[in-house]
Amino acid sequence: MSNIVDELKTILEPGKLAVDETTLASYAADQAPVVDYQLPLAVVWAETVADVQAVVSACAKHSAPIVARGAGTGVSGGAHASPGCIVLSLERMNRILALSPDDETAVVEPGVINAALNDAAAVHGLMYAPDPASFRTSTLGGNVATNAGGLRCAKYGVTRDSVLALDVVLADGSLIHTGHQTFKGVAGYDLTGLFVGSEGTLGIVVGATLRLKYLPREVHTIAAFYPDFRSAAAGVLAVGKARVQPAIMELLDGGSLRQLDEIHGSDLSTRGASLLLIQTDGFGAAAAEADVVREVLAATGATVTTEASAEAEQLVELRRNSRGVEVDDEYRVGEDVAVPRSRLVDYIGELEAMAVAHGVQLKVVAHAGDGNLHPTFWVDRVDHQVDADAMQRLGECLDRSITVALAMGGTITGEHGIGQYKLRWLGLEQPEPVRELQRRIKHLFDPAGILNPGKAI
């Protein structure tokens, strides 16, 4: 057995380390397609900052790679095990250390579930704004590591916009604090912003000070059903031109509606071939904003309904589950591209055309308010097998979806991160001098390269 595992056994309390194959397998990957499947040497559950420091120090001594992990809900492979690594789970560090209604801030450990913080904040009329679809299961540490987005991003921003300060264990086991407790603060370089989205490659976040927002007094949901997907995308631009800022603006195509109906027993696909779901919040949500939105959408050819509160909540929940119950694998891959909003209609048209040209299946959901699309491509299996030609066509379609997005001024990932899976496309977006600068930053923070190697950059 590896020396690092022997040492960890001596420094950790019972119940904090596992080496059995069942546990190793369950912590070997997140929800992304696996490019290089590896079993970790061990899984460690840290319960304190001291635990994290002790594990990192031991791994640094033995030059053992460390893959930090939250709930494993990521879809880019950022938590996939690396060869010979220790998987360090932070899920047991799940305390809300402080919540200040007057300061509108919260201090949390990395294993706090996103929804748990929202429940605690709601008591004080506050909320934590970033809301990834996995908010009921994903951890805030994982959200920070990937700079997670969500449905409310168009109005409230992504995770980075709500992080004020971080406590981070560096690659040598030392602990640093970055950032500030105040909403404004520009002293020195923005190391906090650098750690957010770094996918555990620069340090391991063990605490975060987060900014809270006011819980909306009034929320109003509008469902606009369109005869086709591109018309719905045009409706998004029309709302923008009306200068209304919805909290949520989500777009679902016909394939997504049919899948939701199959899974949840709804009847969305009978009401239109595409759904634009808009939610306004604030004091003027119904009388001011929603009335303008309904008028604009009706003028663009939509069948507009004003949903009762119960159905409104149901529609939002259905959207949050629009990826369905499947997990991406080599036969089905959900993408995470973003394009300028002005190119939404063009990009959707390109997606539909490339799916036909390559003979693959397609469904699309989008955070239309910020141009972030999640097209899912897949090929059918026969007796759990897919022929080589189908796999090649799927790969070509995925490549095409990336290059077209970039040509329109977009990005290869809007909110999921690079992880392991999207490294093959990173060079298409970032030129070599930029990537080399990032590698130099990585080397400065982690000279031995033990923190989540082979990910993010």
Coordinates of C-alpha atoms in Angstrom, one line a residue:
M1 CA 0.0 0.0 0.0
S2 CA 1.2 3.5 -0.8
N3 CA 3.2 5.3 1.9
I4 CA 0.8 8.3 1.6
V5 CA -2.1 6.1 2.6
D6 CA -0.2 4.6 5.5
E7 CA 0.6 8.1 6.8
L8 CA -2.9 9.3 6.4
K9 CA -4.1 6.4 8.5
T10 CA -1.8 7.6 11.3
I11 CA -2.9 11.3 11.2
L12 CA -6.6 10.9 10.7
E13 CA -9.3 9.8 13.1
P14 CA -11.2 6.6 12.4
G15 CA -14.0 7.0 9.9
K16 CA -12.3 9.8 7.9
L17 CA -10.5 7.5 5.4
A18 CA -11.6 4.7 3.2
V19 CA -9.7 2.4 0.8
D20 CA -12.3 -0.2 -0.1
E21 CA -13.0 -0.5 -3.8
T22 CA -16.7 0.3 -3.5
T23 CA -16.0 3.7 -1.9
L24 CA -13.1 4.4 -4.2
A25 CA -15.4 3.8 -7.2
S26 CA -18.2 6.0 -5.9
Y27 CA -15.8 8.9 -5.5
A28 CA -13.8 8.3 -8.7
A29 CA -15.8 10.6 -11.0
D30 CA -18.4 13.4 -11.1
Q31 CA -21.3 13.5 -13.6
A32 CA -19.2 14.3 -16.7
P33 CA -18.1 11.9 -19.4
V34 CA -15.0 10.1 -18.2
V35 CA -12.0 10.5 -20.5
D36 CA -9.5 8.6 -18.3
Y37 CA -11.1 6.5 -15.6
Q38 CA -8.9 6.2 -12.5
L39 CA -9.5 4.9 -8.9
P40 CA -8.1 7.1 -6.2
L41 CA -5.7 5.5 -3.7
A42 CA -8.0 6.6 -0.9
V43 CA -10.9 8.8 0.0
V44 CA -10.6 11.2 2.9
W45 CA -13.5 13.1 4.5
A46 CA -12.2 16.3 6.1
E47 CA -14.3 17.7 9.0
T48 CA -12.1 20.6 10.0
V49 CA -9.7 23.0 8.4
A50 CA -6.9 21.3 10.4
D51 CA -7.9 18.0 8.6
V52 CA -7.5 19.6 5.2
Q53 CA -4.1 21.1 6.2
A54 CA -2.9 17.8 7.5
V55 CA -3.9 15.9 4.4
V56 CA -2.5 18.5 2.0
S57 CA 0.8 18.6 4.0
A58 CA 1.1 14.8 3.9
C59 CA 0.3 14.7 0.2
A60 CA 2.9 17.5 -0.5
K61 CA 5.5 15.4 1.4
H62 CA 4.8 12.3 -0.7
S63 CA 4.1 14.3 -4.0
A64 CA 0.7 12.7 -4.1
P65 CA -2.0 14.4 -6.2
I66 CA -5.1 15.7 -4.4
V67 CA -8.6 16.0 -6.0
A68 CA -10.9 18.1 -3.8
R69 CA -14.5 17.3 -4.1
G70 CA -17.9 18.5 -2.9
A71 CA -21.1 16.7 -3.9
G72 CA -19.9 15.5 -7.2
T73 CA -22.6 17.3 -9.2
G74 CA -20.1 18.8 -11.7
V75 CA -20.5 18.0 -15.4
S76 CA -17.0 18.9 -16.7
G77 CA -14.9 16.3 -15.0
G78 CA -13.3 18.7 -12.5
A79 CA -13.7 16.1 -9.7
H80 CA -12.6 13.1 -11.7
A81 CA -9.8 11.1 -9.9
S82 CA -6.3 11.5 -11.2
P83 CA -3.7 8.6 -11.3
G84 CA -2.5 7.9 -7.8
C85 CA -4.5 10.6 -6.2
I86 CA -6.2 11.1 -2.8
V87 CA -9.8 12.3 -3.2
L88 CA -10.4 14.9 -0.5
S89 CA -14.1 15.2 0.2
L90 CA -15.3 18.4 1.9
E91 CA -18.9 17.4 2.3
R92 CA -18.8 17.0 6.0
M93 CA -17.6 20.6 6.5
N94 CA -21.2 21.7 6.3
R95 CA -21.7 24.5 8.9
I96 CA -23.0 28.0 8.3
L97 CA -20.5 29.8 10.6
A98 CA -22.2 33.2 10.6
L99 CA -25.1 34.9 9.0
S100 CA -25.4 38.7 9.4
P101 CA -28.8 40.2 8.3
D102 CA -27.5 43.7 8.8
D103 CA -24.3 43.1 6.8
E104 CA -26.2 40.9 4.3
T105 CA -23.4 38.3 4.4
A106 CA -22.9 34.7 5.4
V107 CA -19.7 32.8 6.3
V108 CA -19.9 29.1 5.3
E109 CA -17.8 26.0 5.2
P110 CA -17.4 24.5 1.7
G111 CA -19.7 21.5 2.3
V112 CA -22.8 23.7 2.9
I113 CA -25.5 22.8 0.4
N114 CA -26.6 25.8 -1.7
A115 CA -30.3 25.3 -0.8
A116 CA -29.4 25.1 3.0
L117 CA -27.9 28.6 2.9
N118 CA -31.0 29.9 1.1
D119 CA -33.3 28.4 3.7
A120 CA -31.3 30.0 6.5
A121 CA -31.1 33.4 4.7
A122 CA -34.9 33.4 3.9
V123 CA -35.7 33.6 7.6
H124 CA -34.2 37.1 7.4
G125 CA -35.7 38.1 4.1
L126 CA -32.5 37.4 2.2
M127 CA -31.2 34.9 -0.4
Y128 CA -28.0 33.6 -1.9
A129 CA -28.5 34.5 -5.5
P130 CA -26.5 32.0 -7.6
D131 CA -28.8 29.1 -8.2
P132 CA -27.3 26.2 -10.3
A133 CA -29.9 23.6 -11.3
S134 CA -28.3 21.3 -8.7
F135 CA -28.7 23.8 -5.9
R136 CA -30.5 21.3 -3.7
T137 CA -27.5 19.0 -3.8
S138 CA -24.4 20.9 -4.9
T139 CA -22.1 22.4 -2.2
L140 CA -21.1 26.0 -2.0
G141 CA -17.4 25.0 -2.2
G142 CA -18.1 23.2 -5.4
N143 CA -20.0 26.3 -6.7
V144 CA -17.0 28.4 -5.9
A145 CA -14.5 26.0 -7.5
T146 CA -16.4 26.0 -10.8
N147 CA -17.8 29.6 -10.6
A148 CA -21.2 28.1 -11.0
G149 CA -24.0 29.9 -12.7
G150 CA -27.8 29.2 -12.6
L151 CA -31.2 30.5 -13.6
R152 CA -30.9 33.9 -11.9
C153 CA -27.5 34.8 -13.4
A154 CA -28.8 37.3 -15.9
K155 CA -30.0 39.6 -13.1
Y156 CA -27.8 38.6 -10.1
G157 CA -24.6 37.4 -11.7
V158 CA -22.6 34.2 -11.2
T159 CA -20.9 32.8 -8.1
R160 CA -17.9 35.2 -8.4
D161 CA -20.2 38.2 -8.1
S162 CA -21.4 36.9 -4.6
V163 CA -18.0 35.9 -3.1
L164 CA -16.4 38.5 -0.9
A165 CA -13.6 36.5 0.9
L166 CA -12.1 33.0 0.9
D167 CA -10.1 30.9 3.3
V168 CA -7.8 28.7 1.2
V169 CA -5.4 25.9 2.0
L170 CA -2.4 26.2 -0.3
A171 CA -0.4 23.3 -1.8
D172 CA 2.1 23.3 1.1
G173 CA -0.7 23.0 3.7
S174 CA -0.6 26.7 4.7
L175 CA -3.8 28.7 5.2
I176 CA -4.5 32.1 3.8
H177 CA -7.4 34.5 3.9
T178 CA -8.2 36.6 0.8
G179 CA -10.8 39.4 0.2
H180 CA -12.8 41.5 2.6
Q181 CA -16.0 41.6 4.6
T182 CA -17.3 44.7 2.8
F183 CA -19.1 44.9 -0.5
K184 CA -16.5 47.2 -1.8
G185 CA -12.7 46.6 -1.5
V186 CA -9.9 47.0 -4.0
A187 CA -6.7 46.5 -2.0
G188 CA -4.1 44.6 -3.9
Y189 CA -4.7 42.0 -6.6
D190 CA -8.0 40.2 -6.6
L191 CA -6.8 36.8 -5.4
T192 CA -10.4 35.9 -4.3
G193 CA -11.6 36.3 -7.9
L194 CA -8.6 34.2 -9.1
F195 CA -9.5 31.3 -6.8
V196 CA -13.1 31.4 -7.8
G197 CA -13.5 29.1 -10.8
S198 CA -10.0 27.7 -10.5
E199 CA -11.4 24.2 -10.0
G200 CA -9.2 23.3 -7.0
T201 CA -6.0 23.7 -9.0
L202 CA -4.6 26.7 -7.1
G203 CA -5.8 25.9 -3.5
I204 CA -8.6 24.2 -1.6
V205 CA -11.3 26.5 -0.4
V206 CA -12.2 25.8 3.2
G207 CA -14.4 28.8 4.0
A208 CA -16.2 31.5 2.1
T209 CA -17.7 34.9 2.9
L210 CA -20.7 35.4 0.6
R211 CA -22.9 38.4 -0.2
L212 CA -26.6 37.9 0.2
K213 CA -29.4 39.7 -1.7
Y214 CA -32.9 40.7 -0.8
L215 CA -35.5 38.0 -1.1
P216 CA -38.0 39.1 -3.7
R217 CA -41.3 40.4 -2.2
E218 CA -43.1 39.4 -5.4
V219 CA -42.3 36.9 -8.1
H220 CA -44.3 36.6 -11.3
T221 CA -43.8 33.9 -13.9
I222 CA -44.8 34.2 -17.6
A223 CA -44.9 31.2 -20.0
A224 CA -44.7 32.1 -23.7
F225 CA -45.2 29.2 -26.0
Y226 CA -43.9 29.6 -29.6
P227 CA -44.4 27.5 -32.8
D228 CA -40.6 27.1 -33.2
F229 CA -37.4 27.5 -31.3
R230 CA -35.9 30.4 -33.3
S231 CA -39.0 32.5 -32.8
A232 CA -38.7 32.0 -29.1
A233 CA -35.0 33.1 -29.2
A234 CA -36.2 36.3 -31.0
G235 CA -38.6 36.9 -28.1
V236 CA -35.6 37.0 -25.8
L237 CA -34.1 39.9 -27.8
A238 CA -37.4 41.7 -27.9
V239 CA -37.6 41.6 -24.1
G240 CA -34.1 43.1 -23.9
K241 CA -35.0 45.9 -26.3
A242 CA -38.0 46.7 -24.0
R243 CA -35.3 47.3 -21.2
V244 CA -36.9 44.9 -18.8
Q245 CA -34.5 42.9 -16.6
P246 CA -36.1 39.5 -15.7
A247 CA -34.7 37.5 -12.8
I248 CA -35.0 34.3 -14.9
M249 CA -35.3 34.0 -18.7
E250 CA -35.2 30.3 -19.8
L251 CA -35.6 28.8 -23.2
L252 CA -36.6 25.2 -23.9
D253 CA -37.0 23.6 -27.3
G254 CA -39.5 21.0 -28.4
G255 CA -37.3 18.0 -27.6
S256 CA -36.8 19.3 -24.0
L257 CA -40.6 19.8 -23.6
R258 CA -41.3 16.3 -24.8
Q259 CA -38.7 14.8 -22.4
L260 CA -40.1 16.8 -19.5
D261 CA -43.6 15.5 -20.4
E262 CA -42.4 11.9 -20.4
I263 CA -40.6 12.3 -17.1
H264 CA -43.0 14.4 -15.2
G265 CA -46.4 13.8 -16.8
S266 CA -46.8 17.4 -17.9
D267 CA -48.5 18.6 -21.1
L268 CA -46.0 21.3 -22.2
S269 CA -45.4 19.9 -25.7
T270 CA -49.1 20.2 -26.5
R271 CA -49.0 23.9 -25.8
G272 CA -46.2 24.8 -28.2
A273 CA -43.0 23.7 -29.9
S274 CA -40.8 25.9 -27.7
L275 CA -41.2 27.6 -24.3
L276 CA -39.8 30.9 -23.1
L277 CA -40.1 31.0 -19.3
I278 CA -39.7 34.4 -17.8
Q279 CA -39.8 35.3 -14.1
T280 CA -39.8 38.9 -12.8
D281 CA -39.2 39.8 -9.2
G282 CA -39.3 42.9 -7.0
F283 CA -42.0 45.3 -6.1
G284 CA -43.0 45.9 -9.7
A285 CA -42.9 42.3 -10.8
A286 CA -46.5 42.0 -11.8
A287 CA -47.9 45.5 -12.5
A288 CA -44.9 47.0 -14.2
E289 CA -42.4 44.4 -15.5
A290 CA -44.6 41.5 -16.3
D291 CA -47.2 43.5 -18.1
V292 CA -44.5 44.9 -20.4
V293 CA -43.1 41.4 -21.0
R294 CA -46.5 39.9 -21.9
E295 CA -47.1 42.6 -24.4
V296 CA -43.7 42.3 -26.0
L297 CA -43.9 38.5 -26.3
A298 CA -47.5 38.5 -27.7
A299 CA -46.2 40.9 -30.4
T300 CA -43.5 38.4 -31.4
G301 CA -46.1 35.6 -32.0
A302 CA -46.2 33.8 -28.7
T303 CA -49.1 32.4 -26.9
V304 CA -48.6 34.1 -23.6
T305 CA -50.1 32.8 -20.3
T306 CA -50.1 34.3 -16.9
E307 CA -49.5 31.3 -14.7
A308 CA -51.0 30.9 -11.2
S309 CA -48.3 30.7 -8.5
A310 CA -48.5 26.9 -8.1
E311 CA -48.0 26.3 -11.8
A312 CA -45.3 29.0 -12.0
E313 CA -43.3 27.1 -9.4
Q314 CA -43.9 23.9 -11.2
L315 CA -42.6 25.3 -14.5
V316 CA -39.5 26.6 -12.8
E317 CA -38.9 23.3 -11.2
L318 CA -39.4 21.5 -14.5
R319 CA -36.8 23.7 -16.1
R320 CA -34.4 23.0 -13.3
N321 CA -34.8 19.3 -14.1
S322 CA -34.7 19.8 -17.9
R323 CA -31.5 17.7 -18.3
G324 CA -33.7 14.8 -17.4
V325 CA -32.6 11.8 -15.3
E326 CA -29.7 10.8 -17.6
V327 CA -26.1 11.3 -16.9
D328 CA -23.8 12.3 -19.7
D329 CA -21.7 9.5 -21.1
E330 CA -20.0 8.7 -24.3
Y331 CA -23.3 8.4 -26.1
R332 CA -25.0 11.6 -24.8
V333 CA -23.1 14.8 -24.1
G334 CA -24.6 18.0 -22.8
E335 CA -22.7 21.1 -23.8
D336 CA -22.3 24.5 -22.0
V337 CA -21.5 27.1 -24.6
A338 CA -22.4 30.8 -24.5
V339 CA -22.8 33.3 -27.3
P340 CA -23.6 37.0 -27.4
R341 CA -27.4 37.4 -27.0
S342 CA -27.6 39.0 -30.4
R343 CA -26.4 35.7 -31.9
L344 CA -28.8 33.4 -30.1
V345 CA -31.1 33.0 -33.1
D346 CA -28.2 32.4 -35.4
Y347 CA -26.6 29.8 -33.1
I348 CA -29.8 27.9 -32.6
G349 CA -30.3 27.7 -36.3
E350 CA -26.7 26.3 -36.6
L351 CA -27.3 23.8 -33.9
E352 CA -30.4 22.4 -35.6
A353 CA -28.6 22.3 -39.0
M354 CA -25.5 20.5 -37.6
A355 CA -27.6 17.9 -35.8
V356 CA -29.4 17.0 -39.1
A357 CA -26.2 17.1 -41.1
H358 CA -24.4 14.7 -38.7
G359 CA -27.4 12.5 -38.0
V360 CA -27.5 12.9 -34.2
Q361 CA -30.3 13.7 -31.8
L362 CA -30.6 17.2 -30.2
K363 CA -32.4 19.0 -27.5
V364 CA -31.6 22.5 -26.2
V365 CA -32.2 24.4 -23.0
A366 CA -30.7 27.8 -22.5
H367 CA -30.2 30.5 -19.9
A368 CA -31.4 32.9 -22.6
G369 CA -31.0 36.0 -20.5
D370 CA -27.2 35.7 -20.7
G371 CA -26.8 33.7 -23.9
N372 CA -25.7 30.5 -22.1
L373 CA -27.0 27.4 -24.0
H374 CA -27.0 23.7 -23.0
P375 CA -27.4 21.7 -26.2
T376 CA -27.4 18.0 -25.6
F377 CA -26.4 15.7 -28.5
W378 CA -26.8 12.0 -28.5
V379 CA -26.8 8.9 -30.6
D380 CA -29.1 5.9 -30.1
R381 CA -27.8 2.6 -28.6
V382 CA -28.7 -0.8 -29.8
D383 CA -28.3 -3.5 -27.1
H384 CA -26.2 -0.9 -25.2
Q385 CA -23.8 -0.6 -28.1
V386 CA -23.1 2.2 -30.6
D387 CA -21.3 1.7 -33.8
A388 CA -18.1 3.5 -34.5
D389 CA -19.6 5.6 -37.3
A390 CA -22.3 7.0 -34.9
M391 CA -19.7 7.8 -32.3
Q392 CA -17.6 9.6 -34.9
R393 CA -20.7 11.6 -36.0
L394 CA -21.4 12.6 -32.4
G395 CA -17.8 13.8 -31.9
E396 CA -17.8 15.8 -35.1
C397 CA -21.1 17.4 -34.1
L398 CA -19.7 18.4 -30.7
D399 CA -16.6 19.9 -32.3
R400 CA -18.7 21.8 -34.7
S401 CA -20.9 23.2 -31.9
I402 CA -17.8 24.6 -30.3
T403 CA -16.2 26.1 -33.3
V404 CA -19.4 27.8 -34.4
A405 CA -19.9 29.3 -31.0
L406 CA -16.4 30.6 -30.9
A407 CA -16.8 32.1 -34.4
M408 CA -19.8 34.0 -33.1
G409 CA -17.7 35.6 -30.3
G410 CA -18.8 33.0 -27.8
T411 CA -17.1 30.7 -25.2
I412 CA -16.7 27.0 -24.8
T413 CA -18.1 27.1 -21.3
G414 CA -20.5 29.5 -19.7
E415 CA -20.8 28.0 -16.2
H416 CA -19.7 24.4 -15.9
G417 CA -15.9 24.9 -16.2
I418 CA -13.2 23.2 -18.2
G419 CA -12.5 20.3 -15.9
Q420 CA -11.0 17.3 -17.7
Y421 CA -13.5 16.9 -20.4
K422 CA -13.3 20.3 -22.2
L423 CA -9.5 20.6 -22.1
R424 CA -9.4 19.4 -25.8
W425 CA -11.2 22.6 -26.9
L426 CA -9.5 25.2 -24.6
G427 CA -6.8 26.0 -27.1
L428 CA -9.4 27.0 -29.6
E429 CA -10.5 29.8 -27.4
Q430 CA -7.3 30.9 -25.6
P431 CA -4.1 31.4 -27.5
E432 CA -0.9 29.8 -26.3
P433 CA 0.6 32.9 -24.6
V434 CA -2.5 33.2 -22.4
R435 CA -2.5 29.5 -21.6
E436 CA 1.2 29.7 -20.7
L437 CA 0.6 32.6 -18.4
Q438 CA -2.0 30.5 -16.6
R439 CA 0.4 27.6 -16.3
R440 CA 2.9 30.0 -14.7
I441 CA 0.3 31.1 -12.2
K442 CA -0.5 27.5 -11.5
H443 CA 3.2 26.8 -10.9
L444 CA 3.5 29.7 -8.5
F445 CA 0.7 28.4 -6.3
D446 CA 1.4 24.7 -6.8
P447 CA 5.0 24.2 -7.8
A448 CA 4.8 20.4 -7.4
G449 CA 1.6 20.2 -9.4
I450 CA -0.3 18.1 -6.8
L451 CA -3.6 20.1 -6.8
N452 CA -6.1 18.6 -9.2
P453 CA -3.6 17.9 -12.0
G454 CA -4.8 17.7 -15.6
K455 CA -7.8 19.9 -15.0
A456 CA -8.9 23.5 -15.9
I457 CA -5.9 24.7 -17.8

